[in-house]
Amino acid sequence: MLIQNITDIITHNYIVYSVFLKREVIVDCYYSEDYFNHSLISLLLINDGQDLRTMQFENILEKVYSSGNMEPVFCVGIHCSSDRKNEYGTANILDYKGRGAKAALYTKFVMEELIPFIRTTYNIISFKEKSFAGFSLGGLCALDIVWNYPNEFFKVGVFSGSLWWRDKDQEDEGFDEDTDRIMQRQVREGSY
């Protein structure tokens, strides 16, 4: 069902306490009440959700909906913390500087706290499909989560992703682009 003649995008802001991250996480939810059908709506999670406000995300959604080229989607902007370089990254492998130390906890927050919070708050039993997107390090994190949860997520959006994330300094002797970049190796060695 493509959407036409959208009226307004509704935005709700929440503070969700994460037991895993031991902090409050700000999330912004964007959707159109006109097309909020619990069985047909898809979920789009977006890292660095604080940037959606600057981008005037509501206006972007209204334009895309008005063009008739988009199906109903429930968007959730997840604000990052000041510890972004530790919460984002690859959950199972730290980079060569030890960054990404909380990425596994962030993944647990998304899967075990945030998605259930959204389902409960909006009375959604399941989504038509789930996708995850992010910019830079947030894109790497989104890709890592989608890659490791192929039965949960259908699509990923990586915008200028930090795919340079590596487990060996590029100045180290023996550094190899093909084997030391973490996400590329994970994709090459895995299956989706």
Coordinates of C-alpha atoms in Angstrom, one line a residue:
M1 CA 0.0 0.0 0.0
L2 CA 1.7 3.2 -1.2
I3 CA 0.7 6.3 0.7
Q4 CA -0.7 9.4 -1.0
N5 CA -2.1 12.7 0.4
I6 CA -0.3 12.5 3.7
T7 CA -1.5 15.0 6.3
D8 CA 1.0 15.4 9.1
I9 CA 3.8 13.3 10.6
I10 CA 3.4 12.8 14.4
T11 CA 6.5 12.8 16.5
H12 CA 6.7 11.4 20.0
N13 CA 9.8 11.8 22.2
Y14 CA 10.6 9.3 24.9
I15 CA 13.3 8.6 27.5
V16 CA 13.9 4.8 27.8
Y17 CA 16.0 3.6 30.6
S18 CA 18.4 0.9 29.5
V19 CA 19.5 -1.7 32.1
F20 CA 22.2 -2.9 29.6
L21 CA 23.7 0.6 29.0
K22 CA 23.0 1.9 32.5
R23 CA 21.7 5.1 31.1
E24 CA 18.6 6.9 29.7
V25 CA 18.3 6.7 26.0
I26 CA 16.3 9.4 24.1
V27 CA 14.2 8.1 21.2
D28 CA 12.0 10.0 18.8
C29 CA 9.2 8.2 17.0
Y30 CA 7.9 9.4 13.7
Y31 CA 4.7 8.1 11.9
S32 CA 1.6 9.2 10.2
E33 CA -1.6 8.4 12.1
D34 CA -3.5 8.4 8.8
Y35 CA -1.6 5.3 7.8
F36 CA -0.9 3.6 11.1
N37 CA -2.2 0.1 10.4
H38 CA -0.7 -2.2 13.0
S39 CA -0.4 -5.2 10.6
L40 CA 1.0 -3.3 7.6
I41 CA 3.5 -0.9 9.1
S42 CA 7.3 -1.5 8.9
L43 CA 9.9 -0.4 11.4
L44 CA 12.9 1.8 10.6
L45 CA 15.4 2.3 13.4
I46 CA 17.9 5.1 12.9
N47 CA 21.2 5.6 14.8
D48 CA 22.2 9.1 15.7
G49 CA 18.6 10.1 16.0
Q50 CA 19.4 13.5 17.4
D51 CA 20.5 14.5 13.9
L52 CA 17.0 13.8 12.5
R53 CA 15.8 16.9 14.3
T54 CA 18.4 19.0 12.5
M55 CA 17.5 17.4 9.2
Q56 CA 13.8 18.3 9.8
F57 CA 13.0 14.6 9.3
E58 CA 9.2 15.2 9.6
N59 CA 9.4 17.3 6.4
I60 CA 11.4 14.7 4.6
L61 CA 8.9 12.0 5.5
E62 CA 5.9 14.2 4.4
K63 CA 7.6 14.9 1.0
V64 CA 8.3 11.2 0.4
Y65 CA 4.9 10.1 1.5
S66 CA 3.3 12.8 -0.7
S67 CA 5.2 11.5 -3.7
G68 CA 3.3 8.2 -3.3
N69 CA 6.6 6.2 -3.4
M70 CA 6.7 4.9 0.2
E71 CA 4.7 2.4 2.2
P72 CA 3.8 3.0 5.8
V73 CA 6.8 3.1 8.1
F74 CA 7.3 3.7 11.8
C75 CA 10.6 5.5 12.2
V76 CA 12.6 5.6 15.5
G77 CA 15.5 7.9 15.9
I78 CA 17.8 6.6 18.6
H79 CA 19.9 9.4 20.1
C80 CA 23.5 8.5 20.8
S81 CA 25.3 9.2 24.0
S82 CA 28.6 11.0 24.7
D83 CA 30.1 7.5 24.7
R84 CA 29.2 7.0 21.0
K85 CA 32.6 5.5 20.0
N86 CA 32.1 2.7 22.6
E87 CA 28.4 2.1 22.1
Y88 CA 28.6 2.0 18.3
G89 CA 30.9 -0.4 16.5
T90 CA 30.9 -4.1 15.9
A91 CA 29.4 -6.1 18.8
N92 CA 31.8 -9.0 18.8
I93 CA 35.1 -7.5 17.9
L94 CA 36.7 -4.3 19.2
D95 CA 38.7 -2.0 17.0
Y96 CA 42.5 -1.8 17.4
K97 CA 42.1 1.1 20.0
G98 CA 39.5 -0.9 22.0
R99 CA 36.6 1.2 20.8
G100 CA 33.2 -0.5 20.5
A101 CA 33.5 -1.9 24.0
K102 CA 29.8 -1.3 24.7
A103 CA 28.5 -2.3 21.2
A104 CA 27.3 -5.7 22.4
L105 CA 25.3 -3.9 25.2
Y106 CA 23.9 -1.4 22.7
T107 CA 22.8 -4.4 20.5
K108 CA 21.1 -5.9 23.6
F109 CA 19.4 -2.6 24.2
V110 CA 18.0 -2.4 20.7
M111 CA 16.9 -6.1 20.6
E112 CA 15.7 -6.7 24.2
E113 CA 14.6 -3.2 25.4
L114 CA 13.9 -0.8 22.6
I115 CA 11.9 -3.0 20.1
P116 CA 9.8 -4.4 22.9
F117 CA 9.2 -0.9 24.2
I118 CA 8.0 0.2 20.8
R119 CA 5.7 -2.8 20.4
T120 CA 4.2 -2.3 23.9
T121 CA 3.8 1.5 23.7
Y122 CA 2.1 1.4 20.3
N123 CA 0.4 -1.9 20.6
I124 CA 2.1 -3.5 17.6
I125 CA 2.4 -7.2 17.7
S126 CA 4.8 -7.4 14.8
F127 CA 6.1 -5.3 12.0
K128 CA 5.7 -6.1 8.3
E129 CA 9.5 -5.8 8.1
K130 CA 12.3 -4.2 10.2
S131 CA 15.2 -2.1 8.9
F132 CA 18.0 -0.3 10.5
A133 CA 20.0 2.7 9.2
G134 CA 22.8 5.0 10.4
F135 CA 25.4 7.5 9.4
S136 CA 29.2 7.0 9.8
L137 CA 29.8 4.9 12.9
G138 CA 26.1 4.6 13.4
G139 CA 25.9 3.0 9.9
L140 CA 28.6 0.5 10.8
C141 CA 26.6 -0.3 14.0
A142 CA 23.4 -0.7 12.1
L143 CA 25.0 -3.0 9.5
D144 CA 26.6 -5.1 12.3
I145 CA 23.2 -5.5 14.0
V146 CA 21.3 -6.4 10.8
W147 CA 24.1 -8.8 9.7
N148 CA 23.9 -10.6 13.1
Y149 CA 20.1 -10.7 13.2
P150 CA 19.1 -11.8 9.7
N151 CA 15.8 -13.3 10.9
E152 CA 14.8 -9.9 12.5
F153 CA 15.9 -7.4 9.9
F154 CA 15.1 -7.1 6.2
K155 CA 17.1 -4.1 5.1
V156 CA 20.0 -1.9 6.2
G157 CA 20.9 1.7 5.3
V158 CA 24.6 2.7 5.7
F159 CA 25.3 6.3 4.9
S160 CA 29.0 7.1 4.7
G161 CA 29.6 4.1 7.0
S162 CA 32.7 3.7 9.1
L163 CA 33.7 0.6 7.2
W164 CA 37.3 1.4 7.9
W165 CA 36.8 0.0 11.5
R166 CA 39.7 -2.4 11.9
D167 CA 41.4 -4.6 14.5
K168 CA 44.9 -3.5 13.5
D169 CA 46.3 -0.1 13.0
Q170 CA 46.9 0.7 9.3
E171 CA 50.4 1.8 10.3
D172 CA 51.3 -1.6 11.8
E173 CA 53.5 -3.9 9.8
G174 CA 51.4 -6.6 8.3
F175 CA 48.2 -4.5 8.1
D176 CA 46.1 -5.9 5.3
E177 CA 43.0 -4.1 4.0
D178 CA 41.4 -7.4 3.0
T179 CA 41.7 -9.1 6.4
D180 CA 41.9 -6.4 9.1
R181 CA 38.8 -4.4 8.3
I182 CA 36.3 -6.0 10.7
M183 CA 32.9 -5.6 9.0
Q184 CA 34.3 -6.6 5.6
R185 CA 35.8 -9.7 7.1
Q186 CA 32.6 -10.5 8.9
V187 CA 30.6 -10.3 5.7
R188 CA 33.1 -12.3 3.7
E189 CA 33.3 -15.1 6.3
G190 CA 29.6 -15.2 7.1
S191 CA 26.3 -15.9 5.4
Y192 CA 23.2 -13.8 5.4

